[in-house]
JSON list of C-alpha atoms and ligand atoms in Angstrom, two decimals:
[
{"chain": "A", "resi": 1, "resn": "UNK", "atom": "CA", "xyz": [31.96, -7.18, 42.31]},
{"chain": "A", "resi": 2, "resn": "UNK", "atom": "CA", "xyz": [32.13, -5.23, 45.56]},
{"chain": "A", "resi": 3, "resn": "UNK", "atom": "CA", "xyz": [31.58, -7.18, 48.80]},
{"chain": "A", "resi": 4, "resn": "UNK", "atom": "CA", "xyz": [28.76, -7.61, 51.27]},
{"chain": "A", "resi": 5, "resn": "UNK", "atom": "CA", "xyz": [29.11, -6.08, 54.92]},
{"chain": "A", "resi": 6, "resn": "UNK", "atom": "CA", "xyz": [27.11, -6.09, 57.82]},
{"chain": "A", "resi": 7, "resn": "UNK", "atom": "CA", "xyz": [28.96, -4.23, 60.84]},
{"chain": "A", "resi": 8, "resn": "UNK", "atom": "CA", "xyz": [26.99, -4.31, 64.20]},
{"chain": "A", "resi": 9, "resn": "UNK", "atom": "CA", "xyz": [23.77, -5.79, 62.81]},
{"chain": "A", "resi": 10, "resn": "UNK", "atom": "CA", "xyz": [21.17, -6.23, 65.84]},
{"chain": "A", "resi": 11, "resn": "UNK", "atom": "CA", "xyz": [17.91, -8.28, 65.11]},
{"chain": "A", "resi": 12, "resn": "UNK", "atom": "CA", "xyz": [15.97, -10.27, 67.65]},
{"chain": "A", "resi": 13, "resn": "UNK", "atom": "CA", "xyz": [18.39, -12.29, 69.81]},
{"chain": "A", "resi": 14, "resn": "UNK", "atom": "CA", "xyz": [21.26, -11.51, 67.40]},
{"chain": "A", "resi": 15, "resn": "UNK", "atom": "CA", "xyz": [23.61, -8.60, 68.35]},
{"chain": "A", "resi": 16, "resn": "UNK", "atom": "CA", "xyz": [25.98, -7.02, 66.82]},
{"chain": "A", "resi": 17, "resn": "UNK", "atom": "CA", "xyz": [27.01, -9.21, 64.20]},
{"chain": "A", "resi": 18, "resn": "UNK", "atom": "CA", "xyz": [29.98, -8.39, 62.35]},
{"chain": "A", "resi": 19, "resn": "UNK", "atom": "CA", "xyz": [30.42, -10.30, 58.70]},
{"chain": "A", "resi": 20, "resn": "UNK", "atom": "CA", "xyz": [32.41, -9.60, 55.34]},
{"chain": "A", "resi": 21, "resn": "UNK", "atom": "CA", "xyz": [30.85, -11.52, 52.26]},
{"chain": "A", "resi": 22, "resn": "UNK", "atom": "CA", "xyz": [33.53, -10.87, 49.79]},
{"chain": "A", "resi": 23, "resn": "UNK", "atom": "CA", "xyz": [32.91, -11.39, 45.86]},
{"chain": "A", "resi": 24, "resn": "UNK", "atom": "CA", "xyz": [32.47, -14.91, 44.71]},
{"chain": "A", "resi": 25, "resn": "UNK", "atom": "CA", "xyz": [32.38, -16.26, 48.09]},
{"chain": "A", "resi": 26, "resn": "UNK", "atom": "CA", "xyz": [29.79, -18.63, 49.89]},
{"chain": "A", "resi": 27, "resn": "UNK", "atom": "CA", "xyz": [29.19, -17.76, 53.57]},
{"chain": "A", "resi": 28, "resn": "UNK", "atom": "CA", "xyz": [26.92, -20.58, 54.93]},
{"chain": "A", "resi": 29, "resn": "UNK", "atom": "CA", "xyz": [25.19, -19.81, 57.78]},
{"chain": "A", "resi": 30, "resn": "UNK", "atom": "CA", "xyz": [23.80, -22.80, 60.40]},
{"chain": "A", "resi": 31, "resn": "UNK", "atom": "CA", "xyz": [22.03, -22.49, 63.55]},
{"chain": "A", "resi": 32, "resn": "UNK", "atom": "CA", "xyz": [18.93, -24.23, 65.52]},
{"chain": "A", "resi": 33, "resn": "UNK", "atom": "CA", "xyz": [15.35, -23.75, 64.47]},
{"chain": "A", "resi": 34, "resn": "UNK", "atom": "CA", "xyz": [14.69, -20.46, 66.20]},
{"chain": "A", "resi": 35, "resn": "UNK", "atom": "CA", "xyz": [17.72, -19.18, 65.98]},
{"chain": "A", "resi": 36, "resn": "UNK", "atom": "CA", "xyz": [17.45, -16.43, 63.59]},
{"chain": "A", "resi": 37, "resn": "UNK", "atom": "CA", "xyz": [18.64, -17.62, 60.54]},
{"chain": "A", "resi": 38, "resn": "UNK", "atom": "CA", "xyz": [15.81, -16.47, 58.16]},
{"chain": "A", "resi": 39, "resn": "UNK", "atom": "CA", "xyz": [15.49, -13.18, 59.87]},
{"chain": "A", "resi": 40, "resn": "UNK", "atom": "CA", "xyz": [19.38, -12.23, 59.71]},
{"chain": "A", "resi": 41, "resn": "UNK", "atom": "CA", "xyz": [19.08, -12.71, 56.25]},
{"chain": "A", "resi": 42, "resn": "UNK", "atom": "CA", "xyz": [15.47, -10.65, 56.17]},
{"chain": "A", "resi": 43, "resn": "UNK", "atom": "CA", "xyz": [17.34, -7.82, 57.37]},
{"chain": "A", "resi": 44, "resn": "UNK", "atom": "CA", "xyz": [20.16, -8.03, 55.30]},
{"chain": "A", "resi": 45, "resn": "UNK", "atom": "CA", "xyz": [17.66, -7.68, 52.47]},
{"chain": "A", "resi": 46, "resn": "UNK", "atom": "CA", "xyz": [15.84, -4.73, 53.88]},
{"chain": "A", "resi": 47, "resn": "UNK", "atom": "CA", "xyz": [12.70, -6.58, 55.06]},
{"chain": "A", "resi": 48, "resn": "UNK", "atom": "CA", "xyz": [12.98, -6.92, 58.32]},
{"chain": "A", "resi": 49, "resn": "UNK", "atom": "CA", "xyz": [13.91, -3.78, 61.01]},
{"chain": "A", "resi": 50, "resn": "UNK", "atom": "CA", "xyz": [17.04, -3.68, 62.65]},
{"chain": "A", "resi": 51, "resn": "UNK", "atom": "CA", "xyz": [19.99, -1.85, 63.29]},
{"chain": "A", "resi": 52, "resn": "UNK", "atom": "CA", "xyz": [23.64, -2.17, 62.48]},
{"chain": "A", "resi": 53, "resn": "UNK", "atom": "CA", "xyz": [25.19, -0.79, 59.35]},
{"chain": "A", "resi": 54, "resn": "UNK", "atom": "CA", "xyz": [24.80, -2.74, 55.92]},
{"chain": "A", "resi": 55, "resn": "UNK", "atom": "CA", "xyz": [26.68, -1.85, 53.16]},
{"chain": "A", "resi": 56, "resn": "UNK", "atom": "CA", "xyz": [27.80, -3.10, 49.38]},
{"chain": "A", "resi": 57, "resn": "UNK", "atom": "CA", "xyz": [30.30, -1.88, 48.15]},
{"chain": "A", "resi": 58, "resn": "UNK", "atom": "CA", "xyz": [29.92, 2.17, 48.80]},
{"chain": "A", "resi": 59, "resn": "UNK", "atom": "CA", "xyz": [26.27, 1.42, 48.54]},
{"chain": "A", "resi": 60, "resn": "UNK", "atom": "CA", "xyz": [24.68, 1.69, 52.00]},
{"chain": "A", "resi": 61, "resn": "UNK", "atom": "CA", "xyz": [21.13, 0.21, 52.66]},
{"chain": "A", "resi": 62, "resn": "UNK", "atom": "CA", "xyz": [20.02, 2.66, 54.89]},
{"chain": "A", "resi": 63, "resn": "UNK", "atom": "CA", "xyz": [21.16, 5.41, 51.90]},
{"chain": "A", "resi": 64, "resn": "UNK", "atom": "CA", "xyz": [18.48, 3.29, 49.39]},
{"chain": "A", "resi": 65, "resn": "UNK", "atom": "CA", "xyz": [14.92, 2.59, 49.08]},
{"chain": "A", "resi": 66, "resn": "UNK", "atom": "CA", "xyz": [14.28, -1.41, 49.69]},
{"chain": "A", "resi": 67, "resn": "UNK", "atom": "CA", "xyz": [12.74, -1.90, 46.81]},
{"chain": "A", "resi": 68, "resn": "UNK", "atom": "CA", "xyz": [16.29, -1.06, 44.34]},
{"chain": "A", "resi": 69, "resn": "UNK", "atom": "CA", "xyz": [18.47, -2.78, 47.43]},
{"chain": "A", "resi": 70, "resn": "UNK", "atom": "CA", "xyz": [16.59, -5.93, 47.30]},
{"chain": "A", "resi": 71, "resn": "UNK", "atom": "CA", "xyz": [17.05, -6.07, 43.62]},
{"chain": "A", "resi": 72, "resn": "UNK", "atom": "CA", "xyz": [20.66, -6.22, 44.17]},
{"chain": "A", "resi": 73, "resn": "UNK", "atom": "CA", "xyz": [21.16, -7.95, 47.22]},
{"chain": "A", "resi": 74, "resn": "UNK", "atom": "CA", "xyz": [18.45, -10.72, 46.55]},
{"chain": "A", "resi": 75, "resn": "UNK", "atom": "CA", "xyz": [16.90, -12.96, 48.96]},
{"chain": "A", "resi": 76, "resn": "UNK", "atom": "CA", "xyz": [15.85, -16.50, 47.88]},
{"chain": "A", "resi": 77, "resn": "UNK", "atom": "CA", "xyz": [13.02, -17.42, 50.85]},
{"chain": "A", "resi": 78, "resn": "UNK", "atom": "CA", "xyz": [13.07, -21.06, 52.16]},
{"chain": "A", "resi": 79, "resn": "UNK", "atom": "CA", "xyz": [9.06, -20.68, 50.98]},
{"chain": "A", "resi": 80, "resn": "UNK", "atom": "CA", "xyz": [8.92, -18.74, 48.00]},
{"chain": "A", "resi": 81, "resn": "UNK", "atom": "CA", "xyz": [5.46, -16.30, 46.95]},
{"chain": "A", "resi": 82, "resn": "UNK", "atom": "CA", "xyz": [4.26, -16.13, 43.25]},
{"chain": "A", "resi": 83, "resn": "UNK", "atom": "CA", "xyz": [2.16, -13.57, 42.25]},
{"chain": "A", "resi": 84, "resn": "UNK", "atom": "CA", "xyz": [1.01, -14.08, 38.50]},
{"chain": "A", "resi": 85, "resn": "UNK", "atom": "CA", "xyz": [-1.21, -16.90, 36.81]},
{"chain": "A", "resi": 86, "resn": "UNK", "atom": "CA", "xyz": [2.48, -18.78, 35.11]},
{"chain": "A", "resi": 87, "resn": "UNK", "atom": "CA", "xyz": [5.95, -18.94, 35.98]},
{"chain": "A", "resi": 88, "resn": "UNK", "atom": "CA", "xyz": [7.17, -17.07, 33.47]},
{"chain": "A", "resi": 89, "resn": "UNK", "atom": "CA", "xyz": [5.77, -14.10, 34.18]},
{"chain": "A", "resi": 90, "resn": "UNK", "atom": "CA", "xyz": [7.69, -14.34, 36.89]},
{"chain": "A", "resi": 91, "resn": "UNK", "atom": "CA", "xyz": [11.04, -14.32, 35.29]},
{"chain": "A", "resi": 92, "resn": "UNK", "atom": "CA", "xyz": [12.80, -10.33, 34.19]},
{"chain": "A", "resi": 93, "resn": "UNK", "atom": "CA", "xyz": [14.57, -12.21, 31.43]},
{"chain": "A", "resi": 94, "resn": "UNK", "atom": "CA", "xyz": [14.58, -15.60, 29.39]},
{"chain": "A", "resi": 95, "resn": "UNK", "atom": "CA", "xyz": [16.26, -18.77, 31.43]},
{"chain": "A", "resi": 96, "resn": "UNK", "atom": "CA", "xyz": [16.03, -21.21, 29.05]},
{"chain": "A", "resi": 97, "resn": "UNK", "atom": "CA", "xyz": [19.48, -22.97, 30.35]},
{"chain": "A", "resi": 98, "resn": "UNK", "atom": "CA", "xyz": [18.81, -22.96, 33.61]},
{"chain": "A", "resi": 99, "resn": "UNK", "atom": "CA", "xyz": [15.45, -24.17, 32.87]},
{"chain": "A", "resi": 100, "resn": "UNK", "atom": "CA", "xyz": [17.03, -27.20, 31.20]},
{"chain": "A", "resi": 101, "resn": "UNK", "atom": "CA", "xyz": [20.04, -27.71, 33.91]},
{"chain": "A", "resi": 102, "resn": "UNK", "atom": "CA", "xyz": [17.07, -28.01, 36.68]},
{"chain": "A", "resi": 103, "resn": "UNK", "atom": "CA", "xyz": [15.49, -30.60, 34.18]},
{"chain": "A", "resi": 104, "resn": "UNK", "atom": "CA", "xyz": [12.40, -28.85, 33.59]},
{"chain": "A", "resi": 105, "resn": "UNK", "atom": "CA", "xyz": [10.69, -29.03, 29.97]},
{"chain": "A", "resi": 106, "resn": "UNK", "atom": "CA", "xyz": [11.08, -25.29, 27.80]},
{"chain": "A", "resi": 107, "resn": "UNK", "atom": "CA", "xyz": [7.03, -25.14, 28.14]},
{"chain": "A", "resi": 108, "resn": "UNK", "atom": "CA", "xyz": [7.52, -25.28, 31.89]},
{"chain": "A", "resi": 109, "resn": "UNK", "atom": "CA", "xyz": [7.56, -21.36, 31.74]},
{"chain": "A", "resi": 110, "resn": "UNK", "atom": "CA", "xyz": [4.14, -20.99, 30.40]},
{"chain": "A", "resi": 111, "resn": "UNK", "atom": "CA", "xyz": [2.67, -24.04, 33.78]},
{"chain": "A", "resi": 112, "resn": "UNK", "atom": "CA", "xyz": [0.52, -22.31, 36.19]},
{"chain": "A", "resi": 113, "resn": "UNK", "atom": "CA", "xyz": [2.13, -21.65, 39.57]},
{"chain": "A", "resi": 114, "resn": "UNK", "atom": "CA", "xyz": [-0.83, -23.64, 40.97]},
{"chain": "A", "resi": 115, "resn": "UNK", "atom": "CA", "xyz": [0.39, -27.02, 39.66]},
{"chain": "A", "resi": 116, "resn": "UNK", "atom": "CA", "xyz": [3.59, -26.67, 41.02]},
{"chain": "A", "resi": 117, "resn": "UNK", "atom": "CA", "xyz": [4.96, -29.04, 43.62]},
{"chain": "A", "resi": 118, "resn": "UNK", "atom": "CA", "xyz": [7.23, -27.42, 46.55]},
{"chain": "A", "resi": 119, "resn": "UNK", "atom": "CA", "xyz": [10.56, -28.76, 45.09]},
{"chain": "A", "resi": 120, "resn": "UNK", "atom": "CA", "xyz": [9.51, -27.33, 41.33]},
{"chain": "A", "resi": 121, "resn": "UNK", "atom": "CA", "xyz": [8.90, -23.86, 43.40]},
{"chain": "A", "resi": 122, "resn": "UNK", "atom": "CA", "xyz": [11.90, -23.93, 44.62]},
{"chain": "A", "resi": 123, "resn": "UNK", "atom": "CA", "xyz": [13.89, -24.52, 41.92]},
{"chain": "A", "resi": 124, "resn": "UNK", "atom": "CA", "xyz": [11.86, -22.23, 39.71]},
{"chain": "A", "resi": 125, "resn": "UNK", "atom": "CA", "xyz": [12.37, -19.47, 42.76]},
{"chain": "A", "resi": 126, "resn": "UNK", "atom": "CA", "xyz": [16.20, -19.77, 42.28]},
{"chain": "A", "resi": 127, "resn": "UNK", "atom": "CA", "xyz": [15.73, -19.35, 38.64]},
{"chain": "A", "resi": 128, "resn": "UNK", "atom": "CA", "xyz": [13.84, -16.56, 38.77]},
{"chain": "A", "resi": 129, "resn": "UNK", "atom": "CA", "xyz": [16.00, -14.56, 41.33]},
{"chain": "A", "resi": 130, "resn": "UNK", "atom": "CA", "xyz": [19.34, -15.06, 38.97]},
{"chain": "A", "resi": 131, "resn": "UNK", "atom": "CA", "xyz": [17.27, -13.73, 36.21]},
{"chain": "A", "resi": 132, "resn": "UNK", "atom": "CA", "xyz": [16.88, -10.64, 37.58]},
{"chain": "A", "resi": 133, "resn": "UNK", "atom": "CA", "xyz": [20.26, -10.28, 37.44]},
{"chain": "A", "resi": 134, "resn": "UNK", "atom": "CA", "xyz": [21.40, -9.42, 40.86]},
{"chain": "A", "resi": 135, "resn": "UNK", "atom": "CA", "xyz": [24.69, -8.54, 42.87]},
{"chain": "A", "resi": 136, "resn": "UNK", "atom": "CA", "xyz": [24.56, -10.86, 45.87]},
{"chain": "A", "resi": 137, "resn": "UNK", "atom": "CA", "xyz": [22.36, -13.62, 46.89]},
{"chain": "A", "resi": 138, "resn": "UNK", "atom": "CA", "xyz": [20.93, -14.88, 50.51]},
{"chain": "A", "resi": 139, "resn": "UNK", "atom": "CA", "xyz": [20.02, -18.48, 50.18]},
{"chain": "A", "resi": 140, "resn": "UNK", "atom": "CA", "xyz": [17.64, -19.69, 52.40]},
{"chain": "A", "resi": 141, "resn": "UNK", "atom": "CA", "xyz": [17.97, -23.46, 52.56]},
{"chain": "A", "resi": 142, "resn": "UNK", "atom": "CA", "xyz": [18.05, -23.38, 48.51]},
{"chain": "A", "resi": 143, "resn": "UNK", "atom": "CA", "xyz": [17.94, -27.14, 48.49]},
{"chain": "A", "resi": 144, "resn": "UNK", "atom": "CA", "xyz": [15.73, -28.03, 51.39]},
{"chain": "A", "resi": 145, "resn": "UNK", "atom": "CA", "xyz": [12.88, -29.68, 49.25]},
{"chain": "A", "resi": 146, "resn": "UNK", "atom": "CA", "xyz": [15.28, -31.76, 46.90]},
{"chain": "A", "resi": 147, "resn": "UNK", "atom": "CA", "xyz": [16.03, -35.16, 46.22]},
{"chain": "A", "resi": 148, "resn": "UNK", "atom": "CA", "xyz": [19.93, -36.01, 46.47]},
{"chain": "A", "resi": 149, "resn": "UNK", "atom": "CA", "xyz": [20.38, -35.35, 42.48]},
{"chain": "A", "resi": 150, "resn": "UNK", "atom": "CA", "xyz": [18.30, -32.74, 42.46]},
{"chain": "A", "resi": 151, "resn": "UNK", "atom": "CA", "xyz": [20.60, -31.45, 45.38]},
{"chain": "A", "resi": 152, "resn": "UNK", "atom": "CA", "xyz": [23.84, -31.75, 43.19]},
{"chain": "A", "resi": 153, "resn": "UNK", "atom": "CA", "xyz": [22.55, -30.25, 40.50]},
{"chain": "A", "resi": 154, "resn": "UNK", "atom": "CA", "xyz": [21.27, -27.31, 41.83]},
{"chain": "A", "resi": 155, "resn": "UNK", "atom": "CA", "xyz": [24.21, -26.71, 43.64]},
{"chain": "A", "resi": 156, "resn": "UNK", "atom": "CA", "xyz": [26.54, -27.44, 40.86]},
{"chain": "A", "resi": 157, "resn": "UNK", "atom": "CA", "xyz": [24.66, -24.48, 39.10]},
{"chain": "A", "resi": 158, "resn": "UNK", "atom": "CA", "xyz": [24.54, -22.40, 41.85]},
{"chain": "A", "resi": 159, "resn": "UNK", "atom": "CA", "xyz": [28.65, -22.62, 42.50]},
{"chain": "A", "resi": 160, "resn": "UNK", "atom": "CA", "xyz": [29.18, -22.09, 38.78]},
{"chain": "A", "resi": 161, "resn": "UNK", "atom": "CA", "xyz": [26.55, -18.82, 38.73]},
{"chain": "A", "resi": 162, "resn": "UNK", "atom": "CA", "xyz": [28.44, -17.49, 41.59]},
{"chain": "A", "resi": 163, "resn": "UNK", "atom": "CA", "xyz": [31.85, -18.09, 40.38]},
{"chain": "A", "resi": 164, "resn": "UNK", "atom": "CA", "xyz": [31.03, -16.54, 36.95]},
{"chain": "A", "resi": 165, "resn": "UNK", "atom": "CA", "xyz": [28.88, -13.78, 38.54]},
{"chain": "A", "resi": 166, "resn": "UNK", "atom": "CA", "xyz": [31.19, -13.55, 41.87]},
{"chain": "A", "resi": 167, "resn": "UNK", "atom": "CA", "xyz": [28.07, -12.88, 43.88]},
{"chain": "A", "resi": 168, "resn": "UNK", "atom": "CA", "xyz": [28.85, -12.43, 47.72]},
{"chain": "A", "resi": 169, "resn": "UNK", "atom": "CA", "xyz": [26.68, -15.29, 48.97]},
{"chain": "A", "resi": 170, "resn": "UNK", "atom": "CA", "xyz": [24.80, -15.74, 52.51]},
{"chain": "A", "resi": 171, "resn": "UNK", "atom": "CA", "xyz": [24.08, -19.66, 52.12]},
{"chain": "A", "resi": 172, "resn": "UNK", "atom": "CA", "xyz": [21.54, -20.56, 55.07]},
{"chain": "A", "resi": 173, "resn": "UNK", "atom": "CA", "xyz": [22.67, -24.90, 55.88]},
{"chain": "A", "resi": 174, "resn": "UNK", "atom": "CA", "xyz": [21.80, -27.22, 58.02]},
{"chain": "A", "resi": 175, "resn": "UNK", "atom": "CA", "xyz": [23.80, -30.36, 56.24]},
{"chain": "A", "resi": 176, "resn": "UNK", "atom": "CA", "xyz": [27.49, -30.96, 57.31]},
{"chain": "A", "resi": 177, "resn": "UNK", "atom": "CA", "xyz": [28.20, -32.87, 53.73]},
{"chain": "A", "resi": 178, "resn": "UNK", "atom": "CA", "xyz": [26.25, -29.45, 52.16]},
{"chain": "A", "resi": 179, "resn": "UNK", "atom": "CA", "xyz": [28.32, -26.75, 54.17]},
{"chain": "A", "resi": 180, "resn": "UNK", "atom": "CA", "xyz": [31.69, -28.67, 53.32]},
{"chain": "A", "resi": 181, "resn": "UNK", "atom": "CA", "xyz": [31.19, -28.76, 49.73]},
{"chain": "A", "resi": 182, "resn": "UNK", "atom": "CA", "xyz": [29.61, -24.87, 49.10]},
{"chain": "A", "resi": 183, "resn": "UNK", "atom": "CA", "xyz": [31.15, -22.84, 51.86]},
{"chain": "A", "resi": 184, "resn": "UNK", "atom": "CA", "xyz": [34.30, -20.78, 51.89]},
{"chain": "A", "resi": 185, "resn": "UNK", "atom": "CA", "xyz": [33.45, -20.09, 55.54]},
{"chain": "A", "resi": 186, "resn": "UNK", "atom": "CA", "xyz": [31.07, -21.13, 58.42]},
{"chain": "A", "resi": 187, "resn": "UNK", "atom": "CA", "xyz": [29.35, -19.67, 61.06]},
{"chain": "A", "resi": 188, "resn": "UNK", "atom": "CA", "xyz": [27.08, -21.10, 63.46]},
{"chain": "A", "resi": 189, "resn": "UNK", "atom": "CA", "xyz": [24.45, -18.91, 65.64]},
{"chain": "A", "resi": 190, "resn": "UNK", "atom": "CA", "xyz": [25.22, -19.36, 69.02]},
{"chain": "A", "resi": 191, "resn": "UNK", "atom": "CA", "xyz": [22.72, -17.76, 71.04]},
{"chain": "A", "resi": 192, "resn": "UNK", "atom": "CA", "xyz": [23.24, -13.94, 70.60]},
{"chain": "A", "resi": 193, "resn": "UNK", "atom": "CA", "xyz": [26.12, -14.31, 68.17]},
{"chain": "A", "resi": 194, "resn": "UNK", "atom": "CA", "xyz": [28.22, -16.07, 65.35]},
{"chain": "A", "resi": 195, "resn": "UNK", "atom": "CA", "xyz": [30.88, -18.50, 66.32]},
{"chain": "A", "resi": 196, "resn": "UNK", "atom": "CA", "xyz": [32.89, -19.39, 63.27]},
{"chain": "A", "resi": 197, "resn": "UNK", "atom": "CA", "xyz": [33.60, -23.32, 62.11]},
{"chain": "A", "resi": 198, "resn": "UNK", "atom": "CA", "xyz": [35.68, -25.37, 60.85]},
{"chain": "A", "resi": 199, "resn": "UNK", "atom": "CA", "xyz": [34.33, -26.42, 57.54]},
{"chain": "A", "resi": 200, "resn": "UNK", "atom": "CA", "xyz": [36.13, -30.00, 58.03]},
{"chain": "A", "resi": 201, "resn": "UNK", "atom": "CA", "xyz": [34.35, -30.73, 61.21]},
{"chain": "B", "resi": 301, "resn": "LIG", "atom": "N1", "xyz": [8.70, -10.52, 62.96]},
{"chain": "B", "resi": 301, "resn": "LIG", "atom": "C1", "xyz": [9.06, -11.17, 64.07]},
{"chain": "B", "resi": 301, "resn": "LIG", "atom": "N2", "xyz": [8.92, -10.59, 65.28]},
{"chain": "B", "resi": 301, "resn": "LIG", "atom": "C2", "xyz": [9.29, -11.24, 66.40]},
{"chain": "B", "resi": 301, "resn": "LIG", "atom": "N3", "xyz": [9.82, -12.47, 66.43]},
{"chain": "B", "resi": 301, "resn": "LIG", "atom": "C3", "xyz": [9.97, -13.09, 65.26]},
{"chain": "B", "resi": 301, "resn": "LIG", "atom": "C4", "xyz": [9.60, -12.49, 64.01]},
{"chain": "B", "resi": 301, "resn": "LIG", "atom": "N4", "xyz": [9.88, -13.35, 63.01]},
{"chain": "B", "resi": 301, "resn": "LIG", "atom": "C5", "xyz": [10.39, -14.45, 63.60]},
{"chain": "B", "resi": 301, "resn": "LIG", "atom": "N5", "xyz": [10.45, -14.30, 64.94]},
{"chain": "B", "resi": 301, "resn": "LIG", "atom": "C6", "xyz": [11.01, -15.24, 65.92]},
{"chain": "B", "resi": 301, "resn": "LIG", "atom": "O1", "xyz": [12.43, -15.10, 65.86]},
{"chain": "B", "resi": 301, "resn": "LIG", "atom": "C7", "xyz": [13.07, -16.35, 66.03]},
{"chain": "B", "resi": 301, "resn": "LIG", "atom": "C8", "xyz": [13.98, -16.63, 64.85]},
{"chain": "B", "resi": 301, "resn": "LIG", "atom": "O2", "xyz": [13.20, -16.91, 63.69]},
{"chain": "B", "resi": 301, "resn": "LIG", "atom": "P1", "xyz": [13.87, -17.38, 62.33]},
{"chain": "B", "resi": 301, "resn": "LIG", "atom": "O3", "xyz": [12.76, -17.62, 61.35]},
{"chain": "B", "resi": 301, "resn": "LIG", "atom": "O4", "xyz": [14.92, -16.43, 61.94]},
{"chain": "B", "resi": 301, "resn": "LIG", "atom": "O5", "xyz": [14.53, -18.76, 62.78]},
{"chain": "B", "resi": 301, "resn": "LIG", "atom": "P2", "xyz": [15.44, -19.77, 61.96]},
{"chain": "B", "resi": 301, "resn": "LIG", "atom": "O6", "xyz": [16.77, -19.84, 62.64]},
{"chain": "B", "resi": 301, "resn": "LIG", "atom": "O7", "xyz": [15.45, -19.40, 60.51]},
{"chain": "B", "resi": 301, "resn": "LIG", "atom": "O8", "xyz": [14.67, -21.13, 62.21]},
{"chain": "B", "resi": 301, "resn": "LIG", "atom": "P3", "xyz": [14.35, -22.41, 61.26]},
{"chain": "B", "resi": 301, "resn": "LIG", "atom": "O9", "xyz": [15.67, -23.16, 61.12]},
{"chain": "B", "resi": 301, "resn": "LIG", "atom": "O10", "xyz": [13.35, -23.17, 62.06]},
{"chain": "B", "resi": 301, "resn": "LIG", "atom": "O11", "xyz": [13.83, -21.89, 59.95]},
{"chain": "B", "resi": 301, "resn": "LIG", "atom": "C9", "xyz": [11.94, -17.37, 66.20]},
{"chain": "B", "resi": 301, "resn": "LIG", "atom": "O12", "xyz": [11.79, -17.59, 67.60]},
{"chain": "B", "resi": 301, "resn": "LIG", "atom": "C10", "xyz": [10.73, -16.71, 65.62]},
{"chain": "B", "resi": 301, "resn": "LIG", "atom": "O13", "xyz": [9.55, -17.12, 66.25]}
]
């Protein structure tokens, strides 16, 4: 798998950010509210203007519509949108072990979106993104809405996707005990840029 690069990436207060996601690895990413977490990783997918290069692999973003970059390089939204009546119409293939790891029922593909709570929609938004079968993933705060077990098992699943898969990973943290058990490396916005951190501290 090839890896992730953004080279001189400008959006809002950020400037020319510099970052190599290689294969398999999990960048986590931790700033204050307002810092620009969520929109660094909107442009990185394409959904948000900016400037800088971005590039996986010898695939460069600017070079391909959004639509067949974010299919590849897919971003996982701290609020997730659903567009069809159930949640499996949602999904571009059959997760029925992921389904089962995230302790949902097998019928839980056929529940209408409207029943579900925000934790179920988030777990059920992960889902859905691996089973489009992507390259790399940006993780917005995958876990935010879950319970400590919920927490470990997600991430448990996520760590062994991405090691099987070796997707480049953008993992968007706020918890210390989080960062130090997912992350290869850490950066932390300060102000205009990334300062890197120890993941030990
Ligand atoms: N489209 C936009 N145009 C202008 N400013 C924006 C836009 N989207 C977000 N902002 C502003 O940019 C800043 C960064 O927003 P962002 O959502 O990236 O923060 P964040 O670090 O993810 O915060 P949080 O941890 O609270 O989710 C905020 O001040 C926000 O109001």
């Amino acid at each position: 798998m090839p890896q992730l690069k953004l080279e001189t990436l400008s959006i809002g207060s950020l400037e020319k950010i510099a970052l190599d996601v290689p294969p398999g690895e999990v960048i986590c990413l931790s700033g204050p509210s307002g810092s620009g977490k969520s929109r660094l990783l909107r442009a990185v997918a394409d959904i948000e203007p900016h400037s800088g290069e971005i590039s996986f692999g010898d695939k460069e973003q600017n070079k391909i519509p959004g639509h067949q970059w974010r299919r590849q390089v897919m971003l996982v939204p701290a609020q997730s949108a659903w567009w069809y009546e159930t949640v499996g119409e949602h999904f571009h293939k059959p997760m029925e072990e992921a389904i089962k790891v995230f302790g949902f029922p097998a019928e839980a593909t056929g529940w209408q979106v409207s029943r579900l709570s925000s934790g179920e929609k988030q777990r059920l938004s992960l889902i859905r993104a691996l089973s489009y079968e992507p390259s790399a993933l940006l993780l917005d705060e995958p876990t935010a809405n879950l319970d400590t077990d919920t927490t470990n098992k997600v991430e448990k699943w996520l760590l062994a996707q991405i090691k099987k898969h070796q997707y480049p990973v953008i993992w968007v943290a706020h918890n210390r005990e989080q960062i130090q058990r997912v992350a290869s490396r850490h950066f932390e916005i300060q102000g205009s840029h990334l300062v890197e951190r120890e993941i030990s501290q």
